[in-house]
Structure formats: structure tokens, C-alpha cells
Coordinates of C-alpha atoms and ligand atoms in Angstrom, one line a residue:
M1 CA 36.5 11.8 -31.9
T2 CA 35.0 10.7 -28.6
K3 CA 31.9 8.5 -28.6
F4 CA 29.8 11.5 -27.4
Q5 CA 31.0 13.5 -30.3
S6 CA 29.9 10.9 -32.7
L7 CA 26.4 11.1 -31.3
G8 CA 26.2 14.6 -32.8
L9 CA 26.7 16.7 -29.7
E10 CA 28.4 20.0 -30.1
Q11 CA 31.4 21.6 -28.4
P12 CA 29.9 23.4 -25.3
L13 CA 28.1 20.2 -24.3
L14 CA 31.1 18.0 -25.0
Q15 CA 33.2 20.2 -22.8
A16 CA 30.6 19.8 -20.0
I17 CA 30.6 16.1 -20.5
T18 CA 34.4 16.0 -20.1
D19 CA 34.0 18.1 -16.9
L20 CA 31.5 15.6 -15.6
G21 CA 33.8 12.8 -16.3
F22 CA 31.4 10.8 -18.5
E23 CA 33.6 8.7 -20.7
T24 CA 31.3 6.8 -22.9
P25 CA 27.6 7.2 -23.5
S26 CA 25.3 4.7 -21.8
E27 CA 23.2 2.5 -24.0
V28 CA 20.0 4.6 -23.8
Q29 CA 22.0 7.7 -24.5
E30 CA 23.7 6.1 -27.5
K31 CA 20.4 5.1 -29.0
T32 CA 18.3 8.0 -28.1
I33 CA 20.5 11.1 -28.5
P34 CA 21.2 10.7 -32.3
I35 CA 17.5 10.3 -33.0
L36 CA 16.4 13.3 -31.0
L37 CA 19.2 15.4 -32.5
A38 CA 18.5 14.5 -36.1
H39 CA 14.7 14.5 -36.1
E40 CA 11.8 16.5 -34.9
T41 CA 10.0 13.4 -33.5
D42 CA 8.1 12.0 -30.6
M43 CA 10.0 9.4 -28.7
V44 CA 9.3 6.6 -26.2
S45 CA 12.4 5.5 -24.5
L46 CA 12.4 2.7 -22.0
A47 CA 15.3 1.9 -19.8
Q48 CA 15.9 0.9 -16.2
T49 CA 16.5 3.4 -13.4
G50 CA 20.1 4.6 -13.2
T51 CA 20.9 4.1 -16.9
G52 CA 21.4 7.8 -17.6
K53 CA 18.0 8.9 -19.1
T54 CA 18.4 12.5 -17.9
A55 CA 21.3 13.0 -20.2
A56 CA 19.5 11.1 -22.9
F57 CA 16.9 13.9 -23.2
G58 CA 18.9 16.6 -21.5
F59 CA 21.6 17.0 -24.0
P60 CA 19.4 17.0 -27.1
M61 CA 17.1 19.5 -25.5
L62 CA 19.9 21.8 -24.6
Q63 CA 21.4 21.6 -28.1
K64 CA 18.1 22.2 -29.8
I65 CA 16.7 25.1 -27.9
D66 CA 17.6 28.7 -28.7
I67 CA 19.6 30.0 -25.8
E68 CA 19.4 33.6 -27.1
S69 CA 15.7 33.6 -26.8
R70 CA 14.0 33.9 -23.4
T71 CA 10.9 32.0 -24.4
T72 CA 10.2 28.8 -22.6
Q73 CA 10.9 26.1 -25.1
G74 CA 11.4 23.0 -23.1
L75 CA 9.2 21.5 -20.4
I76 CA 10.2 18.5 -18.3
L77 CA 7.6 16.9 -16.1
S78 CA 8.8 14.6 -13.4
P79 CA 6.9 12.9 -10.6
T80 CA 8.6 14.2 -7.5
R81 CA 10.2 17.2 -6.0
E82 CA 13.5 15.4 -5.5
L83 CA 13.7 14.3 -9.1
C84 CA 12.7 17.7 -10.3
L85 CA 15.5 19.3 -8.4
Q86 CA 17.9 16.6 -9.5
I87 CA 17.1 17.0 -13.1
T88 CA 17.4 20.8 -12.8
S89 CA 20.8 20.6 -11.3
E90 CA 22.0 18.0 -13.9
L91 CA 20.8 20.2 -16.7
K92 CA 22.6 23.2 -15.3
L93 CA 25.8 21.1 -15.2
Y94 CA 25.2 19.9 -18.8
G95 CA 24.6 23.4 -19.9
K96 CA 27.3 25.2 -18.0
Y97 CA 29.0 26.4 -21.2
L98 CA 25.8 27.8 -22.6
P99 CA 25.7 31.4 -21.6
G100 CA 22.3 32.7 -20.7
L101 CA 20.8 29.3 -20.1
N102 CA 18.1 29.5 -17.4
V103 CA 16.6 26.3 -16.1
V104 CA 13.9 26.7 -13.4
A105 CA 12.5 24.1 -11.1
V106 CA 8.8 24.3 -10.3
Y107 CA 7.6 22.1 -7.5
G108 CA 5.3 22.1 -4.5
G109 CA 6.2 22.9 -1.0
A110 CA 8.3 26.0 -1.9
S111 CA 7.3 29.6 -2.6
I112 CA 5.2 29.8 -5.7
T113 CA 5.9 33.5 -6.2
E114 CA 9.6 33.0 -6.0
Q115 CA 9.4 30.3 -8.7
A116 CA 7.2 32.6 -10.8
K117 CA 9.8 35.4 -10.5
Q118 CA 12.6 33.1 -11.7
I119 CA 10.5 32.2 -14.7
K120 CA 9.8 35.8 -15.5
K121 CA 13.5 36.4 -15.9
G122 CA 13.3 34.1 -18.9
A123 CA 13.5 30.4 -18.5
Q124 CA 14.2 28.4 -21.6
I125 CA 13.6 25.2 -19.7
I126 CA 11.1 24.5 -16.9
V127 CA 11.4 21.3 -14.9
A128 CA 8.2 20.7 -13.0
T129 CA 6.1 18.4 -10.9
P130 CA 2.6 18.1 -12.4
G131 CA 0.7 19.4 -9.3
R132 CA 2.6 22.7 -9.0
M133 CA 2.8 23.1 -12.7
K134 CA -1.0 22.9 -13.1
D135 CA -1.3 25.4 -10.2
M136 CA 0.9 27.9 -11.9
I137 CA -0.8 27.6 -15.2
G138 CA -4.1 28.2 -13.5
R139 CA -2.7 31.3 -11.9
R140 CA -1.2 32.4 -15.2
M141 CA 2.2 32.6 -13.8
L142 CA 3.9 31.0 -16.8
D143 CA 3.4 30.5 -20.5
I144 CA 4.0 27.2 -22.1
S145 CA 2.2 27.9 -25.3
K146 CA 5.5 28.0 -27.2
I147 CA 7.0 24.8 -25.9
E148 CA 8.8 22.8 -28.6
Y149 CA 10.0 19.9 -26.5
C150 CA 8.1 18.3 -23.7
V151 CA 9.6 15.4 -21.7
L152 CA 7.5 13.1 -19.5
D153 CA 10.2 11.7 -17.3
E154 CA 9.4 8.6 -15.2
A155 CA 6.0 8.4 -16.9
D156 CA 5.2 5.2 -15.1
E157 CA 5.8 6.8 -11.7
M158 CA 3.8 9.9 -12.6
L159 CA 0.9 7.7 -13.5
N160 CA 1.3 5.6 -10.4
M161 CA 1.1 8.7 -8.4
G162 CA -2.2 9.7 -9.9
F163 CA -1.0 12.6 -12.1
Y164 CA -2.8 11.5 -15.2
E165 CA -5.4 14.3 -15.1
D166 CA -2.8 16.9 -14.3
I167 CA -0.6 15.8 -17.2
T168 CA -3.6 15.9 -19.6
D169 CA -4.5 19.3 -18.3
I170 CA -0.9 20.7 -18.6
L171 CA -0.4 19.3 -22.1
S172 CA -3.6 20.9 -23.3
H173 CA -1.8 24.2 -22.8
T174 CA 1.0 23.3 -25.0
P175 CA 1.1 23.5 -28.8
E176 CA 0.0 20.6 -31.0
D177 CA 3.2 20.4 -33.0
K178 CA 5.7 20.1 -30.1
C179 CA 7.8 17.0 -29.8
T180 CA 6.9 14.8 -26.8
W181 CA 9.6 12.6 -25.4
L182 CA 8.5 10.0 -22.9
F183 CA 11.0 8.3 -20.6
S184 CA 10.1 5.4 -18.4
A185 CA 11.5 2.4 -16.6
T186 CA 8.5 0.3 -17.3
M187 CA 5.8 0.2 -19.9
P188 CA 2.6 -0.7 -18.2
K189 CA -0.7 -0.4 -20.1
E190 CA -1.3 3.1 -18.7
V191 CA 2.0 4.4 -20.1
A192 CA 1.2 2.8 -23.4
A193 CA -2.1 4.6 -23.3
I194 CA -0.5 7.9 -22.7
A195 CA 1.9 7.4 -25.6
Q196 CA -1.0 6.5 -27.8
K197 CA -3.0 9.6 -26.7
F198 CA -0.4 12.3 -26.7
M199 CA 2.1 11.2 -29.3
D200 CA 2.3 11.0 -33.0
Q201 CA 4.2 8.0 -34.4
P202 CA 6.8 8.0 -31.7
Q203 CA 10.2 6.4 -32.3
E204 CA 10.8 3.7 -29.8
V205 CA 14.0 2.9 -27.9
T206 CA 13.9 -0.1 -25.5
I207 CA 16.9 -1.1 -23.5
G208 CA 16.8 -4.6 -22.1
A209 CA 13.5 -6.5 -21.8
K210 CA 10.4 -4.4 -22.0
N211 CA 9.3 -4.4 -18.4
V212 CA 5.5 -4.3 -18.3
G213 CA 4.9 -3.6 -14.7
A214 CA 6.3 -3.0 -11.3
D215 CA 7.0 -6.6 -10.4
S216 CA 8.6 -5.2 -7.3
V217 CA 5.2 -5.1 -5.6
S218 CA 3.4 -8.1 -4.3
H219 CA -0.3 -8.0 -3.5
E220 CA -1.9 -9.6 -0.5
Y221 CA -5.3 -9.6 1.0
Y222 CA -6.7 -10.4 4.4
L223 CA -10.3 -11.4 4.9
V224 CA -11.7 -10.3 8.2
N225 CA -15.0 -9.2 9.6
A226 CA -15.6 -5.6 9.0
K227 CA -15.7 -4.9 12.8
D228 CA -12.2 -6.5 13.1
R229 CA -10.6 -4.2 10.5
Y230 CA -8.7 -2.1 13.0
Q231 CA -7.5 -5.1 15.0
A232 CA -6.2 -6.7 11.8
L233 CA -4.4 -3.5 10.9
K234 CA -2.6 -3.6 14.3
R235 CA -1.6 -7.1 13.9
L236 CA -0.2 -6.5 10.5
A237 CA 1.8 -3.7 12.0
D238 CA 2.9 -5.7 14.9
M239 CA 4.0 -8.6 12.6
H240 CA 6.3 -6.1 10.9
P241 CA 8.2 -4.3 13.6
D242 CA 10.2 -2.3 11.1
I243 CA 7.2 -1.3 9.0
F244 CA 7.4 1.9 7.1
S245 CA 4.0 2.3 5.6
V246 CA 1.2 4.3 4.1
V247 CA -2.2 3.3 5.4
F248 CA -5.0 4.3 3.0
C249 CA -8.5 5.1 4.2
R250 CA -11.4 6.2 2.2
T251 CA -12.4 9.4 3.9
K252 CA -10.7 12.2 5.8
R253 CA -12.7 11.3 8.9
D254 CA -11.6 7.7 8.9
T255 CA -8.0 8.7 8.2
Q256 CA -8.0 11.0 11.2
K257 CA -9.7 8.4 13.4
V258 CA -7.5 5.5 12.4
A259 CA -4.4 7.6 13.0
E260 CA -5.7 8.7 16.4
M261 CA -6.4 5.2 17.4
L262 CA -3.0 4.1 16.3
I263 CA -1.3 6.9 18.2
E264 CA -3.4 6.0 21.3
D265 CA -2.3 2.5 21.0
G266 CA 1.3 3.5 21.0
Y267 CA 2.3 3.4 17.3
N268 CA 4.3 6.1 15.5
A269 CA 1.5 7.2 13.3
A270 CA 0.1 10.4 11.9
A271 CA -2.8 11.4 9.6
L272 CA -2.4 13.1 6.3
H273 CA -5.5 14.6 4.7
G274 CA -7.0 17.7 3.2
D275 CA -8.3 19.2 6.4
L276 CA -4.7 19.8 7.6
S277 CA -3.1 23.1 6.8
Q278 CA -0.2 23.1 4.4
N279 CA 2.1 23.7 7.3
Q280 CA 0.7 20.8 9.2
R281 CA 1.1 18.6 6.1
D282 CA 4.7 19.6 5.6
L283 CA 5.4 18.8 9.2
V284 CA 3.8 15.4 8.9
M285 CA 5.7 14.6 5.7
K286 CA 8.9 15.8 7.3
S287 CA 8.5 13.4 10.2
F288 CA 7.6 10.6 7.8
R289 CA 10.7 11.2 5.7
T290 CA 12.8 11.1 8.7
R291 CA 11.1 7.9 9.9
Q292 CA 9.7 9.4 13.1
I293 CA 6.4 8.3 11.7
Q294 CA 6.2 4.6 10.7
M295 CA 2.6 4.6 9.7
L296 CA 1.3 7.4 7.7
V297 CA -2.5 7.2 7.5
A298 CA -3.7 9.1 4.4
T299 CA -6.5 9.8 2.0
D300 CA -5.9 9.2 -1.7
V301 CA -5.9 12.8 -2.5
A302 CA -3.4 13.8 0.2
A303 CA -1.2 10.9 -0.6
R304 CA -0.9 11.9 -4.2
G305 CA 2.7 12.8 -4.9
I306 CA 4.1 11.3 -1.7
D307 CA 7.7 11.0 -2.9
V308 CA 9.2 8.8 -0.2
D309 CA 11.2 5.8 -1.3
D310 CA 11.7 2.8 0.9
I311 CA 8.0 2.4 1.9
T312 CA 7.9 -1.2 2.8
H313 CA 4.1 -1.7 2.9
V314 CA 1.1 0.0 1.5
I315 CA -1.9 -1.0 3.6
N316 CA -5.4 -0.6 2.2
Y317 CA -7.3 -0.2 5.4
Q318 CA -10.3 0.2 3.1
L319 CA -10.3 -0.3 -0.6
P320 CA -10.8 2.9 -2.6
D321 CA -14.2 3.8 -4.1
E322 CA -12.7 3.7 -7.5
I323 CA -10.7 0.5 -7.9
E324 CA -8.5 2.2 -10.5
T325 CA -7.1 4.2 -7.6
Y326 CA -5.6 1.0 -6.2
T327 CA -2.7 1.2 -8.7
H328 CA -1.8 4.6 -7.4
R329 CA -1.8 3.3 -3.9
S330 CA 0.3 0.2 -4.4
G331 CA 2.7 2.3 -6.5
R332 CA 3.8 4.0 -3.4
T333 CA 5.9 1.0 -2.5
G334 CA 8.4 -1.0 -4.5
R335 CA 10.2 2.0 -5.8
A336 CA 13.8 2.7 -6.6
G337 CA 14.7 -0.9 -7.1
K338 CA 13.2 -2.0 -3.8
T339 CA 10.5 -4.5 -3.3
G340 CA 7.3 -3.8 -1.4
V341 CA 4.0 -5.3 -0.3
S342 CA 0.5 -3.9 -0.9
M343 CA -1.9 -5.3 1.7
V344 CA -5.6 -5.1 1.5
I345 CA -7.9 -5.7 4.5
I346 CA -11.3 -6.7 3.2
S347 CA -14.5 -8.0 4.5
K348 CA -16.4 -10.8 2.8
S349 CA -18.6 -8.5 0.7
E350 CA -15.5 -6.9 -0.9
Q351 CA -14.0 -10.1 -2.2
R352 CA -15.3 -9.5 -5.7
K353 CA -13.4 -6.2 -5.8
I354 CA -10.2 -8.1 -5.4
K355 CA -11.1 -9.9 -8.6
A356 CA -11.7 -6.6 -10.4
I357 CA -8.5 -5.2 -9.2
E358 CA -6.6 -8.3 -10.4
K359 CA -7.9 -7.6 -13.8
I360 CA -6.6 -4.1 -13.7
I361 CA -3.2 -4.8 -12.3
Q362 CA -3.0 -8.1 -14.3
K363 CA -1.5 -9.8 -11.3
S364 CA -2.9 -12.1 -8.7
F365 CA -3.5 -11.4 -5.0
I366 CA -2.3 -13.9 -2.4
Q367 CA -4.8 -14.5 0.3
K368 CA -3.0 -14.4 3.6
E369 CA -4.0 -15.1 7.1
V370 CA -4.0 -12.3 9.7
P371 CA -1.2 -13.5 12.0
S372 CA -2.2 -15.0 15.3
G373 CA -1.3 -13.4 18.6
M374 CA 1.4 -16.0 19.2
E375 CA 3.0 -15.6 15.8
I376 CA 3.3 -11.9 16.6
C377 CA 4.8 -12.5 20.0
E378 CA 7.4 -14.7 18.5
K379 CA 8.2 -12.2 15.8
Q380 CA 8.5 -9.4 18.3
L381 CA 10.8 -11.5 20.5
F382 CA 13.2 -12.2 17.7
H383 CA 13.1 -8.6 16.6
L384 CA 14.0 -7.6 20.1
A385 CA 16.9 -10.1 20.1
N386 CA 18.2 -8.7 16.9
S387 CA 17.9 -5.2 17.9
I388 CA 19.8 -5.9 21.1
K389 CA 22.5 -7.5 19.0
D390 CA 22.7 -4.5 16.8
T391 CA 22.5 -1.8 19.4
E392 CA 25.5 0.4 19.8
V393 CA 26.4 0.7 23.4
N394 CA 25.7 4.2 24.8
H395 CA 28.7 5.0 27.0
D396 CA 26.8 7.7 28.9
I397 CA 25.5 4.9 31.0
D398 CA 29.0 3.9 32.1
P399 CA 29.0 5.8 35.4
Y400 CA 25.8 4.0 36.4
L401 CA 27.0 0.6 35.6
P402 CA 28.5 -0.3 38.9
K403 CA 25.2 0.4 40.6
I404 CA 23.3 -1.5 38.0
H405 CA 25.7 -4.4 38.4
E406 CA 25.0 -4.4 42.1
V407 CA 21.3 -4.5 41.6
L408 CA 21.6 -7.4 39.2
E409 CA 24.6 -9.2 40.6
D410 CA 22.6 -12.3 41.7
F411 CA 21.6 -13.2 38.2
S412 CA 23.4 -15.3 35.7
K413 CA 23.5 -14.4 32.0
E414 CA 20.7 -16.9 31.3
E415 CA 18.5 -15.4 33.9
L416 CA 19.2 -11.9 32.8
I417 CA 18.3 -12.7 29.2
K418 CA 15.1 -14.3 30.4
K419 CA 14.2 -11.2 32.4
V420 CA 15.1 -8.7 29.7
F421 CA 13.0 -10.6 27.2
S422 CA 10.1 -11.0 29.6
V423 CA 9.9 -7.2 30.0
E424 CA 9.0 -6.9 26.3
F425 CA 7.4 -10.2 25.7
T426 CA 5.0 -10.0 28.6
R427 CA 3.6 -6.8 27.2
F428 CA 2.8 -8.4 23.9
Y429 CA 1.9 -11.7 25.5
N430 CA -0.6 -10.2 27.9
Y431 CA -2.2 -8.3 25.1
Y432 CA -2.3 -11.2 22.6
K433 CA -2.7 -14.3 24.8
K434 CA -6.5 -14.3 24.5
A435 CA -6.5 -12.8 21.0
K436 CA -8.9 -14.5 18.7
D437 CA -8.4 -15.6 15.2
L438 CA -9.4 -12.6 13.1
N439 CA -9.6 -14.5 9.8
V440 CA -13.1 -15.0 8.5
G441 CA -13.8 -18.7 8.6
G442 CA -10.3 -19.1 10.1
G443 CA -11.8 -21.1 12.8
N444 CA -15.2 -21.8 14.3
H445 CA -15.6 -19.0 16.6
P446 CA -19.1 -18.1 17.6
E447 CA -18.3 -14.4 17.8
D448 CA -18.1 -14.4 14.0
R449 CA -21.6 -15.4 13.4
E450 CA -24.9 -13.8 13.2
P451 CA -27.1 -14.6 16.1
A452 CA -28.5 -18.0 15.5
K453 CA -31.7 -19.4 16.7
V454 CA -31.3 -22.8 18.3
T455 CA -34.7 -24.1 19.0
E456 CA -35.9 -27.4 20.1
D457 CA -37.2 -27.7 16.6
S458 CA -33.9 -27.6 14.8
T459 CA -32.2 -30.5 13.2
R460 CA -28.4 -31.0 13.0
Y461 CA -26.9 -32.6 9.9
F462 CA -23.6 -34.2 9.2
I463 CA -22.1 -33.5 5.8
N464 CA -19.0 -35.0 4.3
L465 CA -17.4 -31.7 3.2
G466 CA -14.9 -29.8 5.3
R467 CA -11.9 -27.5 5.3
K468 CA -9.9 -30.0 3.3
D469 CA -12.3 -29.2 0.5
G470 CA -11.3 -25.6 0.8
L471 CA -14.5 -24.7 2.6
Q472 CA -14.7 -22.4 5.6
W473 CA -18.0 -22.3 7.4
M474 CA -19.2 -19.3 5.5
D475 CA -18.5 -21.0 2.2
L476 CA -20.2 -24.1 3.3
K477 CA -23.2 -22.1 4.4
D478 CA -23.3 -20.5 1.0
L479 CA -23.1 -23.9 -0.6
I480 CA -25.9 -25.3 1.5
R481 CA -28.1 -22.4 0.7
E482 CA -27.4 -22.7 -2.9
V483 CA -28.4 -26.4 -2.9
T484 CA -31.4 -26.1 -0.6
E485 CA -32.4 -22.6 -1.6
L486 CA -33.2 -21.9 2.0
P487 CA -33.0 -18.3 3.3
K488 CA -29.9 -17.2 5.0
D489 CA -31.2 -17.4 8.6
D490 CA -32.6 -20.8 8.1
V491 CA -29.2 -22.5 7.9
F492 CA -27.2 -22.0 11.0
H493 CA -24.5 -23.4 13.2
V494 CA -22.3 -24.4 10.4
D495 CA -19.2 -26.0 12.0
T496 CA -16.5 -27.1 9.6
M497 CA -14.0 -29.8 10.6
D498 CA -11.2 -31.0 8.4
T499 CA -13.1 -33.6 6.4
F500 CA -16.7 -33.1 7.5
S501 CA -19.0 -30.5 9.0
F502 CA -22.2 -30.0 10.7
F503 CA -25.0 -27.6 10.3
N504 CA -28.5 -27.0 11.5
T505 CA -31.8 -26.1 9.9
D506 CA -35.3 -25.9 11.3
S507 CA -36.7 -29.4 11.6
K508 CA -39.5 -28.6 9.2
Y509 CA -36.9 -28.5 6.3
V510 CA -35.5 -32.0 7.0
D511 CA -37.1 -33.6 3.9
L512 CA -36.3 -30.7 1.7
V513 CA -32.6 -30.7 2.7
I514 CA -32.2 -34.4 2.3
E515 CA -34.0 -34.3 -1.0
A516 CA -32.0 -31.3 -2.3
F517 CA -28.7 -33.0 -1.7
K518 CA -29.6 -36.1 -3.6
G519 CA -27.1 -36.6 -6.4
V520 CA -25.2 -33.4 -5.6
Q521 CA -21.4 -33.6 -6.3
F522 CA -18.7 -31.4 -5.1
N523 CA -15.3 -31.6 -6.9
D524 CA -16.4 -34.8 -8.4
R525 CA -17.2 -36.4 -5.0
R526 CA -20.6 -37.4 -3.9
V527 CA -21.9 -35.2 -1.2
E528 CA -23.4 -37.2 1.6
I529 CA -25.6 -35.8 4.2
E530 CA -27.0 -37.4 7.4
I531 CA -29.1 -36.3 10.3
S532 CA -26.8 -36.1 13.3
K533 CA -27.7 -37.2 16.7
D534 CA -25.9 -34.2 18.1
R535 CA -28.4 -31.4 18.4
G536 CA -25.7 -28.9 17.8
G537 CA -25.7 -25.5 18.9
R538 CA -23.4 -24.9 21.7
K539 CA -20.4 -26.8 20.8
F540 CA -18.0 -27.2 18.0
G541 CA -18.0 -30.9 17.8
G542 CA -14.6 -32.7 17.8
G543 CA -11.5 -31.8 16.0
G544 CA -10.8 -28.5 17.6
R545 CA -7.4 -27.3 16.6
G546 CA -4.9 -26.2 19.1
K547 CA -5.7 -22.7 18.1
D548 CA -9.2 -23.1 19.3
K549 CA -8.2 -24.1 22.8
G550 CA -9.0 -21.6 25.4
R551 CA -11.5 -19.9 23.3
K552 CA -14.7 -19.3 25.0
K553 CA -17.4 -21.5 23.7
G554 CA -21.0 -20.5 23.3
G555 CA -22.1 -17.0 23.5
F556 CA -24.0 -16.8 20.3
G557 CA -25.7 -13.6 19.5
K558 CA -24.1 -11.7 22.2
K559 CA -22.5 -9.2 20.0
G560 CA -25.0 -8.7 17.3
G561 CA -23.9 -8.3 13.8
F562 CA -22.6 -5.2 12.2
P563 CA -24.8 -4.4 9.3
D564 CA -22.3 -2.6 7.2
D565 CA -18.6 -2.0 6.7
R566 CA -18.3 0.9 8.9
P567 CA -15.5 0.6 11.3
K568 CA -16.6 1.0 14.8
F569 CA -14.4 3.4 16.7
K570 CA -13.7 3.3 20.3
G571 CA -15.2 6.1 22.3
K572 CA -12.7 6.5 25.1
S573 CA -9.1 7.3 25.1
R574 CA -6.5 5.1 26.6
R575 CA -3.2 5.6 28.1
K576 CA -0.4 4.6 25.7
E577 CA 1.2 2.0 28.0
E578 CA -2.1 0.3 28.4
W579 CA -2.7 -2.1 25.6
P580 CA -6.3 -2.1 24.6
K581 CA -8.6 -5.0 24.8
E582 CA -9.0 -7.0 21.7
K583 CA -12.6 -5.9 21.2
G584 CA -13.8 -2.4 20.7
T585 CA -15.8 -1.0 23.5
G586 CA -18.6 -0.3 21.3
G587 CA -19.5 1.7 18.3
K588 CA -21.0 4.9 19.6
R589 CA -19.4 7.2 17.1
R590 CA -20.4 6.6 13.6
R591 CA -18.8 7.8 10.5
K592 CA -20.8 10.1 8.4
R593 CA -20.3 9.8 4.7
Ligands
ADP1 P1 17.9 7.4 -14.9 O1 17.2 8.7 -15.2 O2 18.0 6.5 -16.1 O3 17.5 6.8 -13.7 P2 20.1 9.3 -14.4 O4 19.9 10.1 -15.6 O5 19.6 9.8 -13.1 O6 19.5 7.8 -14.6 O7 21.6 8.9 -14.3 C1 22.1 8.1 -13.2 C2 23.6 8.5 -12.9 O8 24.5 8.2 -13.9 C3 23.7 10.0 -12.7 O9 24.5 10.3 -11.5 C4 24.4 10.5 -13.9 O10 25.2 11.7 -13.6 C5 25.2 9.3 -14.3 N1 25.5 9.2 -15.7 C6 24.6 9.4 -16.7 N2 25.2 9.2 -17.9 C7 26.5 8.8 -17.7 C8 27.6 8.4 -18.5 N3 27.5 8.4 -19.8 N4 28.7 8.1 -17.9 C9 28.8 8.1 -16.6 N5 27.9 8.4 -15.7 C10 26.7 8.8 -16.3
MG2 MG1 15.6 9.6 -14.4

């Protein structure tokens, strides 16, 4: 008796197993199959990817359904079209000695009428993606009211992809007394909640440690001024030359705009949103799958069900309106055993949203700095070196080589390397050499501030707190306002150094300020405050870091503040080769919401 036989499987299936060359059942199969064969029960089965879960539910389902009948008795929901097709073909192999077995795959992006036709012929088992399934139910193209077994395969993935509502809807069309079998690689809270909601005293099989979440994704945020959002996005992309990412925006309009700007700036980008036709969307997805597109800018709705593995980065250009949606977004990366990064670009007012998201995902964000121009140049340089190293020589250029040699004959290898690299480097260098620090509080740059009023009547103070205390100028300003209870505009020119800082107030507040700071402590240290002789205003004081060099000083109030989070889009189009200036040319076009 083979091991498979001892699990309770019958001859036609055993024969197929032999044909498949499966010798021994995997652990999840060994534990799950006997239970499912022997009992009419709900089941939660947790095991890593690649451990043979398809067979663990496939064989019992095939053995339990009535092949003579043409009623649909088994429904398998899976997150992606690929998986749906894969499961369907596996089941057909498992059931090859079951005459009359009809397994039909139902998934988006293919003819719905064709799928309906196949089901009409009598499909005992339907394997479906939730979106298309819901569609077909709505159009009364199939009947799942007599389902006996329902499998939620890769439940964690389905939830990550935002299919919760679809699943709920689909299950409401199935009978109460069916058996529900849930398979998942991980058991995050959301999956546990589904099990709770849709299952009745499920048996539980767990292989290995119960994995509570996708630890394959790390979460980062970048704090910038709202007006610098787009520049930050570009830097993040430039810092990762091999990026393969989904960039999430809140609205269709922003999605389109950001994609257009990226394309103008020479990135391989495209937009994916609901205003595109199905055909356009298919084309975009095809180019994304084949990596012709490196940055897919998408709305949440359109990105639902993106079934592309290997996405290296999810970039939250804007946070979603509903923070719960964040999980769906970040779940697009770190799939199939890979690791991924979910990056969030936020402005100061959104910081508390990060806290709220951390509660939901039960993981901490790492605050990262938007890379500086020079860091990017360096990165690109080494990326170029490595791609030259890995490039396969194209022998079609052979005939031209003698001429090329002639042109370059006066140069040594060293000189040639310098020249080759200069071609690429200069482009980035010219673009980034004057680039400012985009991090909020990342330096003391006047552009970041609201217009300040330096009057003859203002007083400059010295305070013994600085960056070493973890304070950037905005934090310090908040702190000063907290202590003094002065209005926002009455504390200005806050310049943080490493161990001390300066700030100004209107001279009429001098007594108030000095008084207010009496006895104040910060991290167990007495806060000291003195009136500085320096009037302040148009300089940073000492201690400028290397980074600050070359930065234009002064210029307060030139730019005016941006009152809200709306990204300001450039009005004019640029040629691709021409790298844009760091700053937008103004915000004429406004986003309507
Ligand atoms: P999971 O759903 O757990 O990620 P799959 O069901 O897709 O895993 O199975 C992974 C691979 O292992 C498939 O190619 C499948 O054919 C193969 N496989 C499944 N069970 C066995 C077995 N008992 N022996 C050998 N190969 C198996
Ligand atoms: Mg599977």
C-alpha cells in the first residue's frame, strides 16, 4: 500500500498520482487529505507556498463530488488568473481517470461568454478569481447554489488584493451547509477574521510555525513638503535603477498626471485607472508584465488584482483615503517568497496616519531620508559599471569596430572609462548638482519655510537644544510654541544646529518667552534660553553641514507656502532628454476632487 493509498484515496486518483510521479504525500497533504475525506467539515490549512496545497484540497474534492452529476458542486476561489489556470490544469491532471469530469476556469481578461458556455456544459468544479466570479453571478451566468465544497485558496493573498467584499458577496450565493476549506501561507488577522465569519468550527492544520504576516515586506516613509512629492518620487526611482514598482495615487486624475510627468521625464511609466478602456488596460498590464514598464502608476481600484510577482517596490505617492487600503497596496510586493519594500511619501500633516497604519499592520515604519542628489549620482554610476560588466557584446557592431577604434585610438583604457562614465554621470550630475535636500527639517533651507517677517522689532534667542536631541527645526518650533503658547507666525527663523539652535520672536514677547522657559526640561535636561546678539534672519548661523554648502541663502518668502497637500503639476511639457529643473514651474493646474 502506498502512502497515498493509506490517506484514503481511491484507485482513479492513485493512478493519476502515479502518472504524476508523486511518490510520497507532502506534510500538508498527509495531514489534510484524511480529514477532508473522512469528515464533512470546515478546514483551515496553513502551509508555506510550494508545499502542495493544491493537491491537499484537490484530491479530496475530486473524490467527494459526484462525477455523474453535472451540477456545480465545487468552487475554488484563487487570487490571480495565473493561479486559477494553474489549479485548473492540476485538477484536470489529478482527475484524468474520472470520466466526465469538467473543471472550468473563470477569470478576467478572457471572454466571459466563452466561460459561461463551458459552464453550461456542466462543470462539477469551477476555479475562479473573485472579480470575474462576482461578475458572472451578477449576470446569472452560473449557479453556485448547490455548492458542497468551497475552497478559499491563498486566502491571505486574496485579502491583500482587496477581494474581501467580492468573496463575501460570492459566498452569500452559496448554501449555508457547504464545507469551506481555507488554504493560506500566512494567518494574518484578516484571514483569521474570515475564518471566524465564514466557517463553523473548522479543523485546523498548521505546517511549520504559524506565520502571522508577510514579513517579506518592509515599510518606509519619507517626510517631505507636499510640494516636493513628485521630486521625492523621482529620487526614490533614481536611487533604485532596477525598480519594478506600482506607484499608488489617490485619484484617477493624479494617477494620469503623475504617469504623464514620469514619462515626460524619461521614465518607463504608465497609468492604470478606470478611465482607460479594457483594451488599454490589458496593454498596460502586458507591458508591465514584460517589464517594458518599470513604474506602473495606479489607483487602488485599478490595481486590485494586479497579479505580477517580483514587484520590488510599492510607492505610496499619496496615502489612501482609507488607511485599511494600505495593506492591499503593500501586499503587491514581497510575493512568492521574495522581499519587497513599501514606501510612503508623506507631508508633515500625514505623520499621524503612519501611526494608525502601524497599528493595522502591526509593524513599524522606518523613517528614511530622501536620497541626496550626490547619493543618486553615485548609485547610478555603479549601476552603470555593473551593467557594462554584465552586458553581452552585440556582434552586429563588429563591422564598425575598426572605424570606432580609429576615432578613439588616442585614448588609454583609463581615459575611455572616464569618458564613458562621464556621458551618463554628467546627465545625472547636471540635474542633481544643485538639488536641495527634500527632507522636511533635513537641513535649514529657507525654501522650506513659511514667509517670515523679520522686523527691526524681533529678538533672536539661543536655546540649548538641537538636532542631537532629535529635533529638526519644525519640531523645535512646535516645542517653542507649546511652551510659550505663541501663535504659529510669531515664532520664526528657527535654525537648528547640532547641539543648540536659534529662533526669533517679536520683541514684545521677550519677557513672556524667558518666563515661559523657566524650569522647562527636555529629556531630563534643563532647557536654557538666552537672547542672542545675532539678530538672525538672513543667515543660518555657524555649523553648516557640507550638505548645506552652495545652497542659496536668504530668499525667505519667495515661494509662498502651499496651503494644502495638492501636488502642483507642471504646465508645460518637456523634451525627454532635457532633465527638468528641480522646482516645478508653478502650479497652474489644480486637481479637482
Ligand atoms: P502550494 O499551493 O502549497 O504553493 P502547489 O500545490 O502549487 O503548492 O504545489 C507545488 C508543486 O509541487 C506543484 O508543481 C505540484 O505538482 C508539486 N507537488 C505537489 N504535491 C506533490 C507530491 N506529493 N510529490 C511531489 N510533488 C508534488
Ligand atoms: Mg497554492
